[in-house]
Coordinates of C-alpha atoms in Angstrom, one line a residue:
M1370 CA 54.0 24.7 -8.4
G1371 CA 55.6 24.2 -5.0
M1372 CA 58.0 26.5 -3.1
N1373 CA 61.3 24.7 -2.8
S1374 CA 63.6 27.1 -0.9
A1375 CA 63.9 28.2 2.7
K1376 CA 63.6 31.7 1.5
S1377 CA 60.2 31.1 -0.1
R1378 CA 59.0 29.4 3.1
N1379 CA 60.1 32.3 5.2
S1380 CA 58.4 34.7 2.8
L1381 CA 55.1 32.8 3.0
G1382 CA 55.4 32.6 6.8
F1383 CA 55.9 36.4 6.9
I1384 CA 52.7 37.0 4.9
F1385 CA 50.6 34.8 7.1
N1386 CA 52.0 36.5 10.2
H1387 CA 50.5 39.8 9.0
L1388 CA 47.2 38.3 8.0
I1389 CA 46.2 37.5 11.6
I1390 CA 47.2 38.3 15.1
R1391 CA 49.5 35.5 16.0
V1392 CA 48.7 33.5 19.2
R1393 CA 51.4 32.1 21.5
V1394 CA 49.4 29.0 22.4
P1395 CA 50.5 26.1 20.2
F1396 CA 47.8 23.9 18.9
H1397 CA 48.8 21.2 21.4
A1398 CA 47.3 23.4 24.1
F1399 CA 43.9 23.3 22.5
T1400 CA 42.7 20.1 24.2
Y1401 CA 39.3 19.0 25.3
S1402 CA 38.1 16.7 28.0
T1403 CA 35.1 15.5 26.1
I1404 CA 36.6 12.1 25.5
N1405 CA 37.7 9.9 28.4
T1406 CA 40.2 7.7 26.6
G1407 CA 40.5 5.4 29.6
S1408 CA 36.9 4.4 29.2
R1409 CA 37.7 2.8 25.8
D1410 CA 39.6 -0.2 27.1
N1411 CA 37.7 -2.9 25.3
V1412 CA 40.3 -3.2 22.6
Q1413 CA 40.5 -6.4 20.5
N1414 CA 43.7 -8.3 19.6
P1415 CA 45.4 -5.7 17.3
N1416 CA 46.9 -8.4 15.0
Q1417 CA 43.6 -10.2 14.5
N1418 CA 42.6 -10.0 10.8
R1419 CA 44.7 -6.9 10.4
N1420 CA 44.2 -6.4 6.7
Q1421 CA 40.5 -7.3 6.8
F1422 CA 40.0 -4.8 9.6
L1423 CA 41.8 -2.0 8.0
Q1424 CA 39.9 -2.5 4.8
S1425 CA 36.6 -2.4 6.7
V1426 CA 37.7 0.9 8.3
R1427 CA 38.4 2.3 4.8
D1428 CA 35.1 1.1 3.5
V1429 CA 33.1 2.6 6.5
C1430 CA 34.9 5.9 6.2
K1431 CA 34.2 6.1 2.4
A1432 CA 30.6 5.2 2.9
R1433 CA 30.2 7.4 6.0
A1434 CA 28.5 4.5 7.7
F1435 CA 29.6 4.8 11.3
R1436 CA 26.9 3.8 13.7
S1437 CA 28.0 6.4 16.2
L1438 CA 31.0 8.3 17.4
D1439 CA 31.9 5.5 19.8
N1440 CA 32.0 3.1 16.8
A1441 CA 34.6 5.4 15.2
L1442 CA 36.6 5.8 18.4
D1443 CA 36.7 2.0 18.9
M1444 CA 38.2 1.7 15.5
F1445 CA 40.8 4.4 16.3
D1446 CA 41.8 2.6 19.5
R1447 CA 42.2 -0.7 17.7
M1448 CA 44.4 1.0 15.1
L1449 CA 46.5 2.7 17.7
H1450 CA 47.3 -0.6 19.4
M1451 CA 48.3 -2.4 16.2
R1452 CA 51.9 -3.3 15.7
P1453 CA 53.2 -2.4 13.3
L1454 CA 51.1 0.7 13.3
P1455 CA 48.8 1.3 10.3
S1456 CA 49.9 3.9 7.7
I1457 CA 49.2 7.6 8.4
M1458 CA 46.9 7.5 5.4
D1459 CA 44.6 5.1 7.3
F1460 CA 44.6 7.4 10.3
N1461 CA 43.9 10.4 8.1
Q1462 CA 40.9 8.8 6.5
L1463 CA 39.4 8.0 9.9
L1464 CA 40.1 11.5 11.3
G1465 CA 38.5 13.0 8.2
A1466 CA 35.4 10.8 8.7
I1467 CA 35.1 11.9 12.3
A1468 CA 35.5 15.5 11.3
R1469 CA 32.7 15.1 8.8
M1470 CA 30.5 13.9 11.7
K1471 CA 31.3 17.4 13.2
H1472 CA 33.1 16.0 16.2
Y1473 CA 35.8 18.6 15.9
P1474 CA 37.2 18.6 19.5
E1475 CA 37.5 14.8 19.4
V1476 CA 39.6 15.0 16.3
I1477 CA 42.0 17.4 17.9
T1478 CA 42.3 15.1 20.9
L1479 CA 42.9 12.1 18.7
V1480 CA 45.7 13.8 16.8
R1481 CA 47.4 14.4 20.1
E1482 CA 47.0 10.8 21.0
M1483 CA 48.6 9.8 17.8
E1484 CA 51.6 12.0 18.5
S1485 CA 51.9 10.6 22.0
V1486 CA 52.7 7.2 20.6
G1487 CA 55.1 8.5 18.0
I1488 CA 52.9 8.9 14.9
A1489 CA 54.1 12.0 13.0
P1490 CA 51.2 13.8 11.4
S1491 CA 51.4 14.4 7.7
V1492 CA 50.2 17.5 5.8
P1493 CA 46.8 15.9 5.2
T1494 CA 46.6 15.2 9.0
L1495 CA 47.3 18.8 9.8
N1496 CA 44.8 19.9 7.1
V1497 CA 42.1 18.0 9.0
L1498 CA 43.2 19.7 12.2
I1499 CA 43.1 23.2 10.6
N1500 CA 39.6 22.4 9.3
C1501 CA 38.5 21.5 12.9
F1502 CA 39.9 24.7 14.3
C1503 CA 38.2 26.7 11.6
H1504 CA 34.8 25.1 12.4
L1505 CA 35.4 25.9 16.1
N1506 CA 35.8 29.5 15.2
R1507 CA 39.6 29.4 16.0
V1508 CA 41.2 30.2 12.7
D1509 CA 44.1 31.7 14.6
F1510 CA 45.0 28.2 15.9
G1511 CA 44.6 27.1 12.3
F1512 CA 47.3 29.5 11.2
S1513 CA 49.5 28.2 14.1
V1514 CA 49.2 24.7 12.5
L1515 CA 50.2 26.3 9.2
A1516 CA 53.3 27.7 10.9
R1517 CA 54.1 24.3 12.2
I1518 CA 53.8 22.8 8.7
L1519 CA 56.4 25.3 7.5
K1520 CA 58.6 24.8 10.5
L1521 CA 58.7 21.0 9.8
G1522 CA 59.9 21.8 6.3
H1523 CA 56.7 20.7 4.6
Q1524 CA 54.8 22.6 2.0
P1525 CA 51.2 23.5 2.5
D1526 CA 49.0 22.4 -0.3
C1527 CA 45.9 23.9 -1.9
I1528 CA 43.7 22.2 0.7
T1529 CA 45.6 23.8 3.5
L1530 CA 45.2 27.3 2.2
S1531 CA 41.7 26.9 1.0
T1532 CA 40.6 25.6 4.4
L1533 CA 42.2 28.7 6.0
V1534 CA 40.3 30.9 3.5
K1535 CA 37.1 29.2 4.6
G1536 CA 38.0 29.8 8.2
L1537 CA 38.6 33.5 7.7
C1538 CA 35.3 33.7 5.8
L1539 CA 33.5 31.9 8.7
Q1540 CA 34.9 34.6 11.0
G1541 CA 33.7 37.4 8.7
N1542 CA 37.3 38.4 7.9
L1543 CA 36.8 38.7 4.2
A1544 CA 39.6 41.1 3.7
G1545 CA 42.0 38.6 5.2
A1546 CA 40.5 35.9 3.1
A1547 CA 40.9 37.9 -0.1
R1548 CA 44.5 38.8 0.7
L1549 CA 45.2 35.1 1.3
V1550 CA 43.7 34.2 -2.0
V1551 CA 45.9 36.8 -3.7
E1552 CA 49.0 35.5 -2.0
M1553 CA 48.1 31.9 -2.9
E1554 CA 48.0 32.8 -6.5
K1555 CA 51.3 34.7 -6.3
K1556 CA 53.0 31.7 -4.8
G1557 CA 51.6 29.4 -7.5
Y1558 CA 48.7 27.9 -5.5
K1559 CA 45.5 27.7 -7.6
P1560 CA 42.4 28.3 -5.4
S1561 CA 39.9 25.5 -5.8
V1562 CA 36.3 25.8 -6.9
I1563 CA 35.3 25.4 -3.2
T1564 CA 37.5 28.3 -2.2
Y1565 CA 35.8 30.6 -4.7
G1566 CA 32.4 29.3 -3.7
T1567 CA 33.1 30.1 -0.1
M1568 CA 34.3 33.6 -1.0
I1569 CA 31.3 34.3 -3.2
N1570 CA 28.9 33.1 -0.5
S1571 CA 30.6 35.3 2.1
L1572 CA 30.6 38.4 -0.1
C1573 CA 26.9 38.0 -0.9
K1574 CA 26.1 37.6 2.8
I1575 CA 27.5 41.1 3.5
G1576 CA 25.9 42.7 0.4
E1577 CA 29.1 42.8 -1.7
T1578 CA 27.4 41.3 -4.7
G1579 CA 29.5 43.3 -7.2
A1580 CA 32.7 41.8 -5.7
A1581 CA 31.1 38.4 -5.9
I1582 CA 30.4 38.8 -9.6
R1583 CA 34.0 39.9 -10.1
L1584 CA 35.1 36.6 -8.5
L1585 CA 32.7 34.7 -10.7
R1586 CA 34.4 36.4 -13.8
N1587 CA 37.8 35.4 -12.4
M1588 CA 36.6 31.8 -12.2
E1589 CA 35.5 32.0 -15.9
E1590 CA 38.9 33.4 -16.9
G1591 CA 40.6 30.6 -14.9
N1592 CA 38.5 28.0 -16.7
F1593 CA 36.9 26.8 -13.5
E1594 CA 33.8 24.7 -13.8
I1595 CA 31.1 27.1 -12.4
N1596 CA 28.1 25.2 -11.1
V1597 CA 24.5 26.2 -10.3
V1598 CA 25.3 26.8 -6.6
H1599 CA 27.7 29.7 -7.5
Y1600 CA 25.1 31.3 -9.8
N1601 CA 22.3 30.8 -7.3
T1602 CA 24.2 32.6 -4.5
I1603 CA 24.7 35.7 -6.7
I1604 CA 21.2 35.6 -8.2
D1605 CA 19.7 35.5 -4.7
S1606 CA 21.9 38.4 -3.6
L1607 CA 21.0 40.5 -6.7
G1608 CA 17.3 39.9 -6.0
K1609 CA 17.7 41.2 -2.5
D1610 CA 19.7 44.2 -3.7
I1611 CA 16.8 45.4 -5.9
M1612 CA 18.6 44.2 -9.0
V1613 CA 16.1 41.6 -10.1
T1614 CA 16.6 42.4 -13.8
E1615 CA 20.3 41.7 -13.4
A1616 CA 19.4 38.5 -11.6
L1617 CA 17.3 37.4 -14.6
N1618 CA 20.1 38.3 -17.0
L1619 CA 22.6 36.2 -15.0
C1620 CA 20.1 33.3 -15.0
S1621 CA 19.9 33.6 -18.8
E1622 CA 23.7 33.7 -19.1
M1623 CA 23.9 30.6 -16.8
M1624 CA 21.5 28.7 -19.0
S1625 CA 23.4 29.7 -22.2
K1626 CA 26.5 28.1 -20.7
G1627 CA 24.7 24.8 -20.1
V1628 CA 24.0 25.2 -16.4
Q1629 CA 20.4 24.5 -15.7
P1630 CA 18.4 26.4 -13.0
N1631 CA 17.1 24.4 -10.1
I1632 CA 14.4 25.0 -7.5
V1633 CA 16.7 27.4 -5.6
T1634 CA 17.2 29.5 -8.7
Y1635 CA 13.5 29.9 -9.4
N1636 CA 12.8 30.5 -5.7
S1637 CA 15.2 33.5 -5.7
L1638 CA 13.9 34.9 -9.0
I1639 CA 10.2 34.6 -8.1
H1640 CA 10.8 36.2 -4.7
G1641 CA 12.6 39.1 -6.3
L1642 CA 9.9 39.6 -9.0
C1643 CA 7.1 39.5 -6.5
N1644 CA 8.8 42.0 -4.1
F1645 CA 8.7 44.5 -6.9
G1646 CA 5.2 43.7 -8.1
R1647 CA 6.3 42.0 -11.3
W1648 CA 3.6 39.4 -11.0
K1649 CA 3.3 38.6 -14.7
E1650 CA 6.9 37.6 -14.9
A1651 CA 6.7 35.6 -11.7
T1652 CA 3.7 33.7 -13.1
S1653 CA 5.7 33.0 -16.3
L1654 CA 8.5 31.5 -14.2
F1655 CA 6.0 29.3 -12.4
K1656 CA 4.8 28.0 -15.8
E1657 CA 8.4 27.5 -16.8
M1658 CA 9.0 25.5 -13.7
E1659 CA 6.0 23.4 -14.4
Q1660 CA 7.3 22.6 -17.9
R1661 CA 10.7 21.6 -16.4
N1662 CA 9.0 19.4 -13.9
I1663 CA 10.6 21.1 -10.9
M1664 CA 7.4 22.7 -9.6
P1665 CA 6.3 20.2 -6.9
N1666 CA 8.8 21.1 -4.2
L1667 CA 7.8 24.8 -4.4
I1668 CA 4.1 24.6 -4.2
D1669 CA 3.9 25.9 -0.7
E1670 CA 6.1 28.8 -1.6
A1671 CA 3.9 29.4 -4.6
M1672 CA 0.9 29.7 -2.4
R1673 CA 2.6 32.1 -0.1
L1674 CA 3.4 34.4 -3.0
F1675 CA -0.2 33.8 -4.3
H1676 CA -1.6 35.1 -1.0
E1677 CA 0.9 38.0 -1.1
M1678 CA -0.4 39.0 -4.5
S1679 CA -4.0 39.0 -3.2
Y1680 CA -2.9 41.0 -0.1
K1681 CA -1.3 43.7 -2.3
G1682 CA -4.5 44.0 -4.4
V1683 CA -3.3 42.1 -7.4
T1684 CA -6.0 39.7 -8.7
P1685 CA -4.4 36.4 -9.8
N1686 CA -5.7 35.4 -13.3
V1687 CA -6.9 32.1 -14.4
V1688 CA -3.5 31.1 -15.6
T1689 CA -2.1 31.5 -12.1
Y1690 CA -4.9 29.4 -10.7
N1691 CA -4.4 26.7 -13.3
T1692 CA -0.7 26.5 -12.5
L1693 CA -1.2 26.2 -8.8
I1694 CA -4.1 23.7 -9.0
G1695 CA -2.0 21.5 -11.3
G1696 CA 0.9 21.8 -8.9
F1697 CA -1.1 20.6 -6.0
F1698 CA -2.2 17.5 -7.9
R1699 CA 1.3 16.7 -8.9
V1700 CA 2.6 16.7 -5.3
G1701 CA -0.3 14.5 -4.2
R1702 CA -2.5 17.1 -2.5
P1703 CA -5.8 16.8 -4.3
H1704 CA -7.8 18.3 -1.4
A1705 CA -5.7 21.5 -1.5
A1706 CA -6.2 21.6 -5.3
V1707 CA -10.0 21.4 -4.9
E1708 CA -10.0 24.0 -2.1
L1709 CA -8.1 26.4 -4.3
F1710 CA -10.5 25.7 -7.2
R1711 CA -13.5 26.5 -4.9
K1712 CA -11.9 29.9 -4.1
M1713 CA -11.6 31.0 -7.7
R1714 CA -15.2 30.9 -8.6
G1715 CA -15.3 34.7 -9.1
Q1716 CA -12.4 34.2 -11.6
H1717 CA -14.4 32.1 -14.1
P1718 CA -12.5 28.8 -14.5
D1719 CA -12.1 27.9 -18.1
L1720 CA -12.1 24.5 -19.9
H1721 CA -8.4 24.1 -19.2
T1722 CA -9.0 24.7 -15.5
Y1723 CA -11.7 22.0 -15.5
A1724 CA -9.4 19.6 -17.5
I1725 CA -6.7 20.0 -14.9
L1726 CA -9.2 19.5 -12.0
L1727 CA -10.9 16.5 -13.5
D1728 CA -7.6 14.8 -14.6
G1729 CA -6.2 15.3 -11.1
L1730 CA -9.2 13.8 -9.5
C1731 CA -9.5 10.9 -11.9
K1732 CA -5.8 10.0 -11.4
N1733 CA -6.4 10.0 -7.7
K1734 CA -9.4 7.7 -8.3
Q1735 CA -11.8 10.3 -7.0
I1736 CA -14.2 9.6 -9.8
V1737 CA -17.4 10.6 -7.8
E1738 CA -15.9 14.1 -7.1
A1739 CA -14.9 14.4 -10.7
M1740 CA -18.4 13.6 -12.0
T1741 CA -19.8 16.1 -9.6
F1742 CA -17.5 18.9 -11.0
F1743 CA -18.4 17.7 -14.5
Q1744 CA -22.1 18.3 -13.7
E1745 CA -21.3 21.7 -12.3
M1746 CA -19.4 22.5 -15.5
E1747 CA -22.5 21.7 -17.6
D1748 CA -24.7 23.6 -15.2
E1749 CA -22.5 26.7 -15.8
K1750 CA -23.1 26.4 -19.5
L1751 CA -19.5 25.4 -20.2
D1752 CA -19.5 23.0 -23.1
P1753 CA -17.1 20.2 -22.4
N1754 CA -14.8 19.3 -25.3
I1755 CA -13.5 15.9 -26.3
V1756 CA -10.5 16.3 -24.0
I1757 CA -12.8 16.6 -20.9
Y1758 CA -14.7 13.5 -22.0
N1759 CA -11.6 11.5 -22.6
I1760 CA -10.4 12.3 -19.1
L1761 CA -13.7 11.2 -17.6
I1762 CA -14.0 8.0 -19.7
D1763 CA -10.4 7.0 -18.8
G1764 CA -11.1 7.7 -15.1
L1765 CA -14.2 5.6 -15.2
C1766 CA -12.5 2.7 -16.9
N1767 CA -9.6 2.8 -14.4
V1768 CA -12.0 2.3 -11.5
G1769 CA -13.9 -0.5 -13.1
K1770 CA -17.0 1.6 -14.0
L1771 CA -17.0 0.4 -17.6
T1772 CA -20.8 0.6 -18.0
T1773 CA -20.8 4.3 -17.2
A1774 CA -17.8 4.9 -19.4
R1775 CA -19.5 3.1 -22.3
E1776 CA -22.7 5.2 -21.9
L1777 CA -20.6 8.4 -21.9
F1778 CA -18.7 7.2 -25.0
Y1779 CA -21.8 6.4 -27.0
S1780 CA -23.5 9.7 -25.9
L1781 CA -20.8 11.8 -27.6
P1782 CA -22.6 12.2 -31.0
T1783 CA -25.7 13.5 -29.2
K1784 CA -23.5 16.3 -27.7
G1785 CA -22.2 17.3 -31.0
L1786 CA -18.8 15.6 -30.5
Q1787 CA -17.0 12.8 -32.3
P1788 CA -14.6 10.5 -30.5
D1789 CA -10.9 11.0 -31.5
V1790 CA -8.1 8.4 -31.5
P1791 CA -7.4 8.8 -27.8
T1792 CA -11.1 8.2 -27.0
Y1793 CA -11.1 5.0 -29.0
N1794 CA -7.8 3.9 -27.4
I1795 CA -9.2 4.5 -23.9
M1796 CA -12.4 2.5 -24.6
I1797 CA -10.5 -0.4 -26.3
K1798 CA -8.2 -0.6 -23.3
G1799 CA -11.2 -0.6 -21.0
F1800 CA -12.9 -3.4 -22.9
C1801 CA -9.7 -5.4 -23.0
N1802 CA -9.1 -5.0 -19.3
E1803 CA -12.6 -6.4 -18.6
G1804 CA -12.1 -9.3 -21.1
L1805 CA -14.6 -7.9 -23.6
I1806 CA -12.4 -8.6 -26.6
D1807 CA -15.3 -8.7 -29.1
E1808 CA -16.4 -5.2 -28.2
A1809 CA -12.8 -4.0 -28.5
N1810 CA -12.5 -5.6 -31.9
E1811 CA -15.8 -3.9 -33.0
L1812 CA -14.3 -0.5 -32.0
L1813 CA -11.2 -1.3 -34.0
E1814 CA -13.2 -2.1 -37.1
K1815 CA -15.3 1.0 -36.6
M1816 CA -12.1 3.1 -36.5
D1817 CA -10.9 1.4 -39.7
G1818 CA -14.1 2.4 -41.4
S1819 CA -14.0 6.0 -40.3
D1820 CA -11.8 9.0 -40.7
C1821 CA -10.3 8.2 -37.3
S1822 CA -7.6 5.8 -38.2
P1823 CA -6.0 3.5 -35.5
N1824 CA -2.4 4.4 -34.4
D1825 CA 0.3 2.2 -33.0
R1826 CA -1.1 2.6 -29.5
T1827 CA -4.5 1.3 -30.7
Y1828 CA -3.0 -1.8 -32.3
N1829 CA -0.7 -2.6 -29.4
T1830 CA -3.5 -2.2 -26.9
I1831 CA -5.8 -4.7 -28.6
I1832 CA -2.9 -7.1 -29.3
Q1833 CA -2.0 -7.1 -25.6
G1834 CA -5.7 -7.8 -24.8
L1835 CA -5.9 -10.6 -27.2
L1836 CA -2.7 -12.2 -26.0
Q1837 CA -3.7 -11.9 -22.3
H1838 CA -6.9 -13.7 -23.1
N1839 CA -5.2 -16.5 -25.1
K1840 CA -6.5 -15.3 -28.5
T1841 CA -3.2 -15.9 -30.3
S1842 CA -4.6 -16.5 -33.8
K1843 CA -6.6 -13.2 -33.7
A1844 CA -3.5 -11.4 -32.3
M1845 CA -1.5 -12.7 -35.2
E1846 CA -4.0 -11.2 -37.7
V1847 CA -3.9 -7.8 -35.9
V1848 CA -0.1 -7.9 -35.8
K1849 CA 0.1 -8.4 -39.6
I1850 CA -2.3 -5.5 -40.1
M1851 CA -0.3 -3.3 -37.8
V1852 CA 3.0 -4.1 -39.6
S1853 CA 1.4 -3.5 -43.0
K1854 CA 0.4 0.0 -41.8
G1855 CA 4.0 0.7 -40.8
F1856 CA 3.6 0.2 -37.0
S1857 CA 5.6 -2.1 -34.7
A1858 CA 5.1 -3.8 -31.3
N1859 CA 6.0 -1.7 -28.3
T1860 CA 7.9 -2.9 -25.2
T1861 CA 4.8 -4.1 -23.4
T1862 CA 3.6 -6.1 -26.3
T1863 CA 7.0 -7.7 -26.8
R1864 CA 7.3 -8.6 -23.2
I1865 CA 3.9 -10.3 -23.1
L1866 CA 4.9 -12.3 -26.2
I1867 CA 8.2 -13.4 -24.6
D1868 CA 6.4 -14.4 -21.4
L1869 CA 3.8 -16.4 -23.2
L1870 CA 6.4 -18.1 -25.3
S1871 CA 8.4 -19.0 -22.2
A1872 CA 5.3 -20.7 -20.8
N1873 CA 4.5 -22.3 -24.2
P1874 CA 7.8 -22.9 -26.0
T1875 CA 6.2 -25.1 -28.7
D1876 CA 3.5 -22.7 -29.7
K1877 CA 4.3 -22.0 -33.4
A1878 CA 1.8 -19.1 -33.6
L1879 CA 3.7 -17.3 -30.8
Q1880 CA 7.0 -18.1 -32.5
E1881 CA 5.8 -16.6 -35.7
L1882 CA 4.5 -13.5 -33.9
L1883 CA 8.0 -12.8 -32.5
Q1884 CA 9.8 -13.2 -35.8

């Protein structure tokens, strides 16, 4: 949708003239002495491996893999001395890469060097230049570059105008940015997602959340792909504007459209809820984060809000404690989890609290501490359930304390508990790991003769143990039983079989197992 006539170019130029106060200094005057071009005289033969060199420049620019600014400047010098000169596209790619390194003054100087040897900048070149001026807080010079584009008979593209919108926003001139967006649309230029995002962010920063929401609706009408960043910006602003209910509604709307909340979304919502004493809803969000597995990065923030609740006289309940203790374990901070548990003694930890605590300690191989808390639990007349025992037995097996695990396992009936399938699976795995295959088999037979039937995990565990201890014939028997019961080998079992067959390609028993 370009503008093809001189009349349309003049019209566009007139609009831009009224958006800003024009400056008389052309962009050539905006030079910097930060680069001493004379110091870069170690230039290699410009014709040496030309194509290979230019390809390496493109690759480094694409990967953003410059070692330093000097590395980029050396490449520029070599390109500048090549004959014939590289294409303007190669220069643009290098200029863009240096701009991404935030060396804006250097880019401006390099463009001047290019012109001094007769390289005419293209619209993409001048777009990079406009971007640099905007980041240097000189959007007025950016508009001078736009005037030059028009004077040369070129048409600005969407990147040109979107960059200027960003520059106006960076200067706080939102009214000018909004007018420019309107004029862009009138002239057939479609603002990009980035343009809208910049505008939304700027509006929210000055408290114009309503205007930001209207822009969001415009994006929807224009079939733009709205992402979580756009929503997060507005959700955060709504929370700060005492409109946390509206923020929650927008989050629900976002999710209904397939955009999933991230840690920033939850951070903003929880802040807003806590600021208005809506602790129950904040706690629910923490639990939701836990279920979505995005809790770990926010545990410190969770603790800050936890202390804020206490400071305001709101007593955190056991659910809050459970969530935080579990969060600390998941981010590898068991000491913080234990410390928090110690501080909740007046809140009566329940079985779930102890399950979280013991599981976290066992997974961190802190079995001595886990057994200490288990004893405290019994001292406080809390009757451990089978889940608690499974956690402890598994923890003991994993640190090689099979004797203690066995004692705990066989003591279950005296405590009024019966092992369930996970209990048997844990013990069978423990026996197999220690090479006690006969004891593992005894447990399997015991399960078969009880109401606690083996599952696929049981069979796979014992088959793996048998194979690892070269009991192929017995493994074959168990495989047949497993298949007859409708179960199949899992990935680990299959991999062990393949590895064994690779080592023993003539073993007919193994071949039969794999069939």
